[in-house]
Amino acid sequence: MEGGASSKKEIVNPKAIIHQRFGDKARYNVEEVQDSPSNGCPGLAIPQKGPCSYRCSLQLPEFTVVSDVFKRKKDAMQSAAEKALEQLSDPPVEDASDQLVARLSYLFSNEFYSTCHPLSGHFRAALQRAGSLNGFVPISVMPIYDSKLSNLCKSIKPESESKPLEEMSVIMDAATRLSETVLMSKEFISLKRTSPYPPEVLQSIEVCCDQETFVKVIRVPYTVEKVVEPLTLDVSSNKYYMDAIARELGAADASMVLLSRCIGKSSSETRLYFNAPNSYQSDKEDFNDGSYLNARASYLSGLDIYGDAILATIGYTWKSSDLFHEDVSPRTYYRLLMNKVPTGIYKLSREAVLAAELPPKFGTRSNWRGLYPRDILCTFCRQHRLPEPVFSLIITSDVPEETSRCEVKISSKGQDLILHYYPQQSFKKQSDAIQNASSRVVSWLSNYLRKLNMPPEDLTSYGNGLDLDFYPEYISKELNLFSLVHKNLLAINDTKQSSSVDAICSYNIEGPVSEVFASNGCLVCVSYSVFLVKEGEKEVLEKNDEFEFELGSEAVIPEFEVVVSQMGVGQSACFKVELPSQDLIFAANGDPARVLSLLSSSGCSLEYSTTLLRVTEPLEDRMEKAFFSPSLSKQRVNYAVQHIKESSATFLVDFGCGSGSLLDSLLDYPTSLEKIIGVDISVKALARAAKTLHSKLSNSSTNPVQTSGLNSALLLDGSITTFDSRLYDCDIGTCLEVIEHMYEDQATIFGNVVLSSFCPKILIVSTPNYEYNVILQKSTTQNQEEDEDQSSTKPCKFRNFDHKFEWTREQFQVWASDLAKKHNYSVEFSGVGGTEGVEPGFASQIAVFKRGFELPTGGDLAAVSYDVVWDWRSTNM
């Protein structure tokens, strides 16, 4: 809570509560409610319809409720569920054991045999079994294909949910009460109807007995060292497919095969099949026969699976009485594994396994592609069989505009708290607060999962104190299996960086010269193909005809961003990267046999071929271009160049250089510079800067100006609020449009450190003038992300979603003047994008600090805090 002006809102779902209580006994009926049309065109002969709304009636066993009218169907359904919860009282419930017996009796009835039900398909197939097995239905399939049966088993014995043998034991106990109609075989662990089905019932379902059918499946060995193996099963219609799986697993018959719930999508029918322990007896709790744990199968299914397992997409469905089946390839298996980690979930949502990367932070909805962070986090929890994360909005209304921040909690199945994230940053939109909080948690989880080999004591405290509390002991078993299974696939969580930053990827750009280039913040659209290449042989692994991403958001592999940033619209490029893990290659599209053949020998690499189709500039840049010529960014560069020339500066430091846009632009001008240094906290941004600068500095024929005097260029990884002696006493320092991306207290710390420790002769700091925003935002058409009812009385929005603040001229001048006075600097104020003395000032305001003292000789110049990311030296030195 903040000063009594905050409220905390739990995101709940009444419809889910009703479903948990009543299941399919709760029936929703949504009807359209036609609103009266507005008289927009009097005299029109065509009947006019107004906007459509919805009302929902919810029928429960005891009563029926009707919702209010809503514009969306789901809102009407939630309203009905909420009203039902208000009226609901606890009714007497029939004993679960009696319900289970009644359900079993129905399943073996004539009526059920003729229905199109996933389990009735097994009943019909069982009649195709030969000899003494004829008509026997394995008990293992019953709770899997009949949810009512499964729910009743859980009601009787809750621990049976994750123990299929316990579930089977409950069903066998119920079957003993139906001895006159149902025959139970403890030998086969199966049930059979005692009396034969009448001929008219059997004839109601036509069974084709002469159709041969084969399906591809995957064997998952219990040892992690062995690779998964493709197999082919004969599941012809005159056979029971469970018997075919049993033979492949070496089991006596289908009754000795257990199967998991659906893996992946619930409608996929993709399951794991595995041997039941040989020592199975219904009155024993310990069914482990000493076989080796299958870590991969257990991890995918959430069950304790011992021995080899079969991964197959096969079974009976609600849609047809015929057997449904699809081939399963190694690609299917590896994608199921990918879908268990946040980066993999994002890659799959983009259908770009080898190109996409999960962005480290959420930007704007308009530029985000793929699953949103909240959806990624929910998917991660579902994949690891954890309850849905709880998002709590904390709304603060004691400021000019209402703001929100979002806390996130993840709990175990036993409701023990696993993770609690409580950010301090607030947002104007509740959706932005939720997505940003989710993004932080997802990024943290990705980093954490890569560190599972840390000592347990370090893991326990990992993350605590960083607006996040973590209690890993409640998911320890899941994480133990995770580290075993993802030993190779964990590479998809890592940002691919060159082992040596000097090893810049080489690329060739072809096509007509274009005046339209992409810069950071632009939404680019490319087509691309990825090939596995070896000595002229190529195999296509992945292809996208149209793929969009925001440049600079780290939404693709770094090499991809660097190459695209150098291309113009209509141009194409090719580049190669080192091979990722073999598992990741199999998860991409490709012929497994062909890929294995190429990978079996050395010399393979990945080749990317891409074409830049179009570029959409960010709103801030579009505003600048529409309003300023040249653009504000260009004017800021010109401003810096002017001061470099006037001061004859030879040594420049760019504080917060990012991807090197300023340093890159400076190379296009003749200056006195001999040494340039850029420093930033983003290694990925520095890697892009290195590749951009390297390309320009290495090609003197196309850019002869920059080679005349520049001797060295250095990129350093570190915080600009920390001192490093290599930046000491530079001729000129620049910090253009950087401080607004910091919190205000951090911006002040930077000002103190740079003027007291780095001591540049001249320091140029620019930041947006908040007072100018009203002009920019009035001059553009309403942005898609703006509220329709936004009025001019509301404060202007910041120019960029990542800005932590934007100052007025008075605020900026007070900040800069206080720093100058404190550290014996003079300061002058100016700007670009506007006219001096004309309200509301410059669009980008600038402070130029000049040192008013000579530096003392000596002192500690050995402090080295930054890591070298890239170091270029002229060959003419």
mmCIF file of C-alpha atoms in Angstrom, residues 490-750:
data_model
loop_
_atom_site.group_PDB
_atom_site.id
_atom_site.type_symbol
_atom_site.label_atom_id
_atom_site.label_comp_id
_atom_site.label_asym_id
_atom_site.label_seq_id
_atom_site.Cartn_x
_atom_site.Cartn_y
_atom_site.Cartn_z
ATOM 1 C CA LEU A 490 19.622 -25.174 -21.815
ATOM 2 C CA ALA A 491 21.595 -23.456 -24.550
ATOM 3 C CA ILE A 492 18.329 -21.958 -25.803
ATOM 4 C CA ASN A 493 18.245 -19.805 -22.674
ATOM 5 C CA ASP A 494 21.672 -18.364 -23.334
ATOM 6 C CA THR A 495 22.229 -15.276 -25.395
ATOM 7 C CA LYS A 496 24.534 -16.364 -28.146
ATOM 8 C CA GLN A 497 27.706 -14.347 -27.963
ATOM 9 C CA SER A 498 30.890 -14.901 -29.874
ATOM 10 C CA SER A 499 33.609 -16.569 -27.851
ATOM 11 C CA SER A 500 35.753 -13.628 -28.866
ATOM 12 C CA VAL A 501 34.137 -10.295 -29.541
ATOM 13 C CA ASP A 502 36.719 -9.639 -32.221
ATOM 14 C CA ALA A 503 35.331 -12.668 -34.071
ATOM 15 C CA ILE A 504 32.687 -10.544 -35.784
ATOM 16 C CA CYS A 505 30.375 -12.578 -37.990
ATOM 17 C CA SER A 506 31.032 -11.938 -41.664
ATOM 18 C CA TYR A 507 28.149 -11.186 -43.976
ATOM 19 C CA ASN A 508 27.479 -10.087 -47.540
ATOM 20 C CA ILE A 509 24.775 -7.559 -48.369
ATOM 21 C CA GLU A 510 23.372 -7.500 -51.878
ATOM 22 C CA GLY A 511 20.655 -5.579 -53.663
ATOM 23 C CA PRO A 512 19.817 -2.048 -54.760
ATOM 24 C CA VAL A 513 20.948 0.864 -52.609
ATOM 25 C CA SER A 514 18.081 1.981 -50.397
ATOM 26 C CA GLU A 515 17.493 5.168 -48.461
ATOM 27 C CA VAL A 516 15.362 3.343 -45.870
ATOM 28 C CA PHE A 517 17.416 1.743 -43.098
ATOM 29 C CA ALA A 518 16.382 0.365 -39.734
ATOM 30 C CA SER A 519 17.568 1.721 -36.399
ATOM 31 C CA ASN A 520 16.909 0.704 -32.826
ATOM 32 C CA GLY A 521 13.236 0.875 -31.971
ATOM 33 C CA CYS A 522 12.088 0.247 -35.535
ATOM 34 C CA LEU A 523 9.719 -2.607 -36.267
ATOM 35 C CA VAL A 524 11.332 -4.522 -39.118
ATOM 36 C CA CYS A 525 9.860 -7.244 -41.290
ATOM 37 C CA VAL A 526 12.200 -9.763 -42.912
ATOM 38 C CA SER A 527 12.030 -13.048 -44.726
ATOM 39 C CA TYR A 528 14.682 -15.582 -43.827
ATOM 40 C CA SER A 529 15.820 -19.156 -44.228
ATOM 41 C CA VAL A 530 18.230 -21.144 -42.069
ATOM 42 C CA PHE A 531 20.319 -23.915 -43.588
ATOM 43 C CA LEU A 532 22.540 -26.597 -42.157
ATOM 44 C CA VAL A 533 25.622 -26.337 -44.396
ATOM 45 C CA LYS A 534 28.581 -28.641 -44.948
ATOM 46 C CA GLU A 535 30.926 -28.392 -47.931
ATOM 47 C CA GLY A 536 28.301 -27.127 -50.328
ATOM 48 C CA GLU A 537 25.510 -29.397 -49.058
ATOM 49 C CA LYS A 538 22.489 -27.639 -47.614
ATOM 50 C CA GLU A 539 19.473 -28.754 -45.615
ATOM 51 C CA VAL A 540 16.687 -26.270 -44.837
ATOM 52 C CA LEU A 541 15.991 -26.197 -41.107
ATOM 53 C CA GLU A 542 13.710 -23.192 -40.769
ATOM 54 C CA LYS A 543 11.989 -20.695 -43.009
ATOM 55 C CA ASN A 544 9.773 -17.627 -42.524
ATOM 56 C CA ASP A 545 8.308 -15.581 -45.362
ATOM 57 C CA GLU A 546 7.386 -12.668 -43.074
ATOM 58 C CA PHE A 547 8.964 -12.281 -39.642
ATOM 59 C CA GLU A 548 8.628 -9.086 -37.601
ATOM 60 C CA PHE A 549 10.666 -7.945 -34.631
ATOM 61 C CA GLU A 550 11.727 -4.707 -32.959
ATOM 62 C CA LEU A 551 15.336 -3.893 -33.719
ATOM 63 C CA GLY A 552 17.363 -3.407 -30.557
ATOM 64 C CA SER A 553 14.908 -5.308 -28.336
ATOM 65 C CA GLU A 554 17.058 -8.486 -28.418
ATOM 66 C CA ALA A 555 14.129 -10.432 -29.865
ATOM 67 C CA VAL A 556 16.422 -12.303 -32.289
ATOM 68 C CA ILE A 557 19.926 -13.731 -32.080
ATOM 69 C CA PRO A 558 22.572 -10.947 -31.953
ATOM 70 C CA GLU A 559 24.056 -11.772 -35.355
ATOM 71 C CA PHE A 560 20.638 -11.324 -36.943
ATOM 72 C CA GLU A 561 20.180 -7.879 -35.362
ATOM 73 C CA VAL A 562 23.624 -6.706 -36.421
ATOM 74 C CA VAL A 563 23.159 -7.734 -40.047
ATOM 75 C CA VAL A 564 19.644 -6.294 -40.364
ATOM 76 C CA SER A 565 20.806 -2.994 -38.848
ATOM 77 C CA GLN A 566 23.216 -2.624 -41.810
ATOM 78 C CA MET A 567 20.640 -3.400 -44.495
ATOM 79 C CA GLY A 568 18.314 -1.192 -46.503
ATOM 80 C CA VAL A 569 14.801 -2.148 -47.518
ATOM 81 C CA GLY A 570 14.937 -4.560 -50.470
ATOM 82 C CA GLN A 571 18.465 -5.727 -49.719
ATOM 83 C CA SER A 572 19.445 -9.313 -48.877
ATOM 84 C CA ALA A 573 22.259 -10.746 -46.782
ATOM 85 C CA CYS A 574 23.847 -14.067 -45.879
ATOM 86 C CA PHE A 575 25.811 -14.856 -42.733
ATOM 87 C CA LYS A 576 27.000 -17.911 -40.843
ATOM 88 C CA VAL A 577 27.011 -18.743 -37.135
ATOM 89 C CA GLU A 578 28.401 -21.588 -35.088
ATOM 90 C CA LEU A 579 26.206 -24.613 -34.510
ATOM 91 C CA PRO A 580 23.852 -24.469 -31.528
ATOM 92 C CA SER A 581 23.121 -27.636 -29.553
ATOM 93 C CA GLN A 582 22.069 -30.641 -31.602
ATOM 94 C CA ASP A 583 18.831 -30.795 -29.633
ATOM 95 C CA LEU A 584 17.907 -27.306 -30.787
ATOM 96 C CA ILE A 585 18.558 -28.237 -34.414
ATOM 97 C CA PHE A 586 16.215 -31.232 -34.107
ATOM 98 C CA ALA A 587 13.565 -28.947 -32.605
ATOM 99 C CA ALA A 588 13.667 -26.872 -35.792
ATOM 100 C CA ASN A 589 12.092 -28.195 -38.939
ATOM 101 C CA GLY A 590 14.159 -30.648 -40.971
ATOM 102 C CA ASP A 591 14.607 -34.228 -42.089
ATOM 103 C CA PRO A 592 16.043 -36.050 -39.012
ATOM 104 C CA ALA A 593 17.905 -38.637 -41.077
ATOM 105 C CA ARG A 594 19.408 -36.016 -43.348
ATOM 106 C CA VAL A 595 20.335 -33.746 -40.442
ATOM 107 C CA LEU A 596 21.983 -36.621 -38.571
ATOM 108 C CA SER A 597 23.991 -37.475 -41.660
ATOM 109 C CA LEU A 598 25.338 -33.929 -41.927
ATOM 110 C CA LEU A 599 25.983 -33.602 -38.207
ATOM 111 C CA SER A 600 27.897 -36.877 -38.057
ATOM 112 C CA SER A 601 30.932 -35.217 -39.604
ATOM 113 C CA SER A 602 32.774 -32.034 -38.665
ATOM 114 C CA GLY A 603 32.656 -28.738 -40.529
ATOM 115 C CA CYS A 604 28.935 -28.017 -40.227
ATOM 116 C CA SER A 605 27.595 -24.534 -39.634
ATOM 117 C CA LEU A 606 24.325 -22.641 -39.808
ATOM 118 C CA GLU A 607 23.801 -20.264 -42.717
ATOM 119 C CA TYR A 608 21.154 -17.547 -42.543
ATOM 120 C CA SER A 609 19.760 -15.886 -45.644
ATOM 121 C CA THR A 610 17.525 -12.863 -45.086
ATOM 122 C CA THR A 611 15.834 -10.039 -46.972
ATOM 123 C CA LEU A 612 14.637 -6.797 -45.361
ATOM 124 C CA LEU A 613 11.058 -6.297 -46.545
ATOM 125 C CA ARG A 614 9.918 -3.168 -44.705
ATOM 126 C CA VAL A 615 10.696 -0.865 -41.780
ATOM 127 C CA THR A 616 8.233 0.896 -39.463
ATOM 128 C CA GLU A 617 9.860 3.590 -37.379
ATOM 129 C CA PRO A 618 8.906 4.048 -33.697
ATOM 130 C CA LEU A 619 6.387 6.727 -32.821
ATOM 131 C CA GLU A 620 9.082 8.943 -31.294
ATOM 132 C CA ASP A 621 11.120 8.895 -34.518
ATOM 133 C CA ARG A 622 8.051 9.414 -36.686
ATOM 134 C CA MET A 623 7.148 12.450 -34.616
ATOM 135 C CA GLU A 624 10.693 13.794 -34.934
ATOM 136 C CA LYS A 625 10.849 13.282 -38.695
ATOM 137 C CA ALA A 626 7.429 14.811 -39.212
ATOM 138 C CA PHE A 627 8.348 17.812 -37.107
ATOM 139 C CA PHE A 628 12.108 18.261 -37.517
ATOM 140 C CA SER A 629 14.480 18.300 -40.450
ATOM 141 C CA PRO A 630 17.068 17.001 -39.937
ATOM 142 C CA SER A 631 15.838 14.642 -37.205
ATOM 143 C CA LEU A 632 16.547 15.337 -33.523
ATOM 144 C CA SER A 633 19.069 12.496 -33.353
ATOM 145 C CA LYS A 634 20.920 13.957 -36.333
ATOM 146 C CA GLN A 635 20.838 17.421 -34.762
ATOM 147 C CA ARG A 636 22.281 16.040 -31.512
ATOM 148 C CA VAL A 637 25.178 14.454 -33.436
ATOM 149 C CA ASN A 638 25.794 17.749 -35.252
ATOM 150 C CA TYR A 639 25.790 19.550 -31.901
ATOM 151 C CA ALA A 640 28.420 17.153 -30.516
ATOM 152 C CA VAL A 641 30.561 17.426 -33.659
ATOM 153 C CA GLN A 642 30.519 21.223 -33.387
ATOM 154 C CA HIS A 643 31.897 21.079 -29.826
ATOM 155 C CA ILE A 644 34.494 18.495 -30.847
ATOM 156 C CA LYS A 645 35.744 20.819 -33.579
ATOM 157 C CA GLU A 646 35.684 23.937 -31.367
ATOM 158 C CA SER A 647 37.620 22.213 -28.582
ATOM 159 C CA SER A 648 39.964 20.252 -30.918
ATOM 160 C CA ALA A 649 39.125 17.217 -28.797
ATOM 161 C CA THR A 650 41.178 14.078 -29.416
ATOM 162 C CA PHE A 651 39.679 11.811 -26.711
ATOM 163 C CA LEU A 652 35.900 11.234 -26.486
ATOM 164 C CA VAL A 653 33.871 9.067 -24.092
ATOM 165 C CA ASP A 654 30.218 8.252 -24.823
ATOM 166 C CA PHE A 655 28.481 7.436 -21.525
ATOM 167 C CA GLY A 656 25.592 5.031 -22.172
ATOM 168 C CA CYS A 657 26.589 4.385 -25.770
ATOM 169 C CA GLY A 658 24.026 1.596 -26.276
ATOM 170 C CA SER A 659 24.373 0.071 -29.726
ATOM 171 C CA GLY A 660 26.868 2.751 -30.755
ATOM 172 C CA SER A 661 24.624 4.991 -32.838
ATOM 173 C CA LEU A 662 26.479 8.181 -31.827
ATOM 174 C CA LEU A 663 29.959 6.667 -32.231
ATOM 175 C CA ASP A 664 28.930 5.230 -35.582
ATOM 176 C CA SER A 665 27.621 8.618 -36.741
ATOM 177 C CA LEU A 666 30.770 10.437 -35.569
ATOM 178 C CA LEU A 667 32.841 8.306 -37.934
ATOM 179 C CA ASP A 668 31.063 9.961 -40.849
ATOM 180 C CA TYR A 669 32.518 13.410 -39.985
ATOM 181 C CA PRO A 670 36.076 14.746 -40.257
ATOM 182 C CA THR A 671 37.138 15.492 -36.661
ATOM 183 C CA SER A 672 40.262 15.701 -34.547
ATOM 184 C CA LEU A 673 39.329 12.560 -32.601
ATOM 185 C CA GLU A 674 42.088 10.001 -32.088
ATOM 186 C CA LYS A 675 40.517 7.854 -29.369
ATOM 187 C CA ILE A 676 36.892 6.991 -28.656
ATOM 188 C CA ILE A 677 35.442 4.933 -25.805
ATOM 189 C CA GLY A 678 31.865 3.779 -25.343
ATOM 190 C CA VAL A 679 30.529 2.363 -22.086
ATOM 191 C CA ASP A 680 27.176 0.680 -21.409
ATOM 192 C CA ILE A 681 25.642 -1.915 -19.072
ATOM 193 C CA SER A 682 24.177 -4.033 -21.895
ATOM 194 C CA VAL A 683 26.655 -6.555 -23.282
ATOM 195 C CA LYS A 684 24.240 -7.362 -26.095
ATOM 196 C CA ALA A 685 24.020 -3.718 -27.135
ATOM 197 C CA LEU A 686 27.813 -3.440 -26.977
ATOM 198 C CA ALA A 687 28.177 -6.540 -29.141
ATOM 199 C CA ARG A 688 25.964 -4.908 -31.770
ATOM 200 C CA ALA A 689 28.004 -1.695 -31.479
ATOM 201 C CA ALA A 690 31.228 -3.645 -31.908
ATOM 202 C CA LYS A 691 30.040 -5.334 -35.072
ATOM 203 C CA THR A 692 28.747 -2.066 -36.523
ATOM 204 C CA LEU A 693 31.932 -0.103 -35.754
ATOM 205 C CA HIS A 694 34.183 -2.958 -36.848
ATOM 206 C CA SER A 695 32.462 -3.071 -40.226
ATOM 207 C CA LYS A 696 32.954 0.655 -40.783
ATOM 208 C CA LEU A 697 36.491 0.896 -39.394
ATOM 209 C CA SER A 698 37.642 -2.107 -41.397
ATOM 210 C CA ASN A 699 36.440 -0.698 -44.706
ATOM 211 C CA SER A 700 38.462 2.439 -45.347
ATOM 212 C CA SER A 701 37.641 2.428 -49.060
ATOM 213 C CA THR A 702 33.997 3.297 -48.398
ATOM 214 C CA ASN A 703 34.673 5.619 -45.489
ATOM 215 C CA PRO A 704 38.093 7.284 -45.840
ATOM 216 C CA VAL A 705 37.308 10.153 -43.434
ATOM 217 C CA GLN A 706 37.331 8.144 -40.248
ATOM 218 C CA THR A 707 40.755 6.593 -40.929
ATOM 219 C CA SER A 708 42.587 9.917 -41.065
ATOM 220 C CA GLY A 709 43.177 10.394 -37.328
ATOM 221 C CA LEU A 710 41.411 7.771 -35.261
ATOM 222 C CA ASN A 711 43.852 5.359 -33.658
ATOM 223 C CA SER A 712 41.762 3.358 -31.185
ATOM 224 C CA ALA A 713 38.192 2.494 -30.308
ATOM 225 C CA LEU A 714 37.206 0.745 -27.089
ATOM 226 C CA LEU A 715 33.858 -0.596 -25.867
ATOM 227 C CA LEU A 716 33.492 -1.303 -22.139
ATOM 228 C CA ASP A 717 30.837 -3.152 -20.144
ATOM 229 C CA GLY A 718 29.966 -1.366 -16.901
ATOM 230 C CA SER A 719 27.728 1.094 -15.094
ATOM 231 C CA ILE A 720 28.303 4.781 -15.747
ATOM 232 C CA THR A 721 27.770 5.358 -12.027
ATOM 233 C CA THR A 722 31.002 3.435 -11.281
ATOM 234 C CA PHE A 723 34.493 4.905 -11.786
ATOM 235 C CA ASP A 724 37.018 3.443 -14.214
ATOM 236 C CA SER A 725 40.361 5.199 -14.669
ATOM 237 C CA ARG A 726 40.455 4.562 -18.436
ATOM 238 C CA LEU A 727 37.783 7.241 -18.844
ATOM 239 C CA TYR A 728 39.561 9.788 -16.680
ATOM 240 C CA ASP A 729 40.278 13.306 -18.027
ATOM 241 C CA CYS A 730 38.784 12.874 -21.476
ATOM 242 C CA ASP A 731 38.551 15.943 -23.698
ATOM 243 C CA ILE A 732 34.840 15.583 -24.194
ATOM 244 C CA GLY A 733 32.179 13.344 -22.720
ATOM 245 C CA THR A 734 28.727 12.789 -24.172
ATOM 246 C CA CYS A 735 25.588 11.448 -22.536
ATOM 247 C CA LEU A 736 22.832 11.957 -25.078
ATOM 248 C CA GLU A 737 19.258 10.876 -24.239
ATOM 249 C CA VAL A 738 20.472 8.465 -21.543
ATOM 250 C CA ILE A 739 19.630 9.789 -18.084
ATOM 251 C CA GLU A 740 15.867 9.582 -18.648
ATOM 252 C CA HIS A 741 16.279 5.787 -18.893
ATOM 253 C CA MET A 742 17.617 5.822 -15.301
ATOM 254 C CA TYR A 743 15.731 6.540 -12.127
ATOM 255 C CA GLU A 744 16.161 10.123 -10.953
ATOM 256 C CA ASP A 745 18.377 9.236 -7.994
ATOM 257 C CA GLN A 746 20.625 7.199 -10.300
ATOM 258 C CA ALA A 747 20.837 10.129 -12.724
ATOM 259 C CA THR A 748 22.075 12.303 -9.853
ATOM 260 C CA ILE A 749 24.619 9.664 -8.829
ATOM 261 C CA PHE A 750 25.897 9.618 -12.414
#
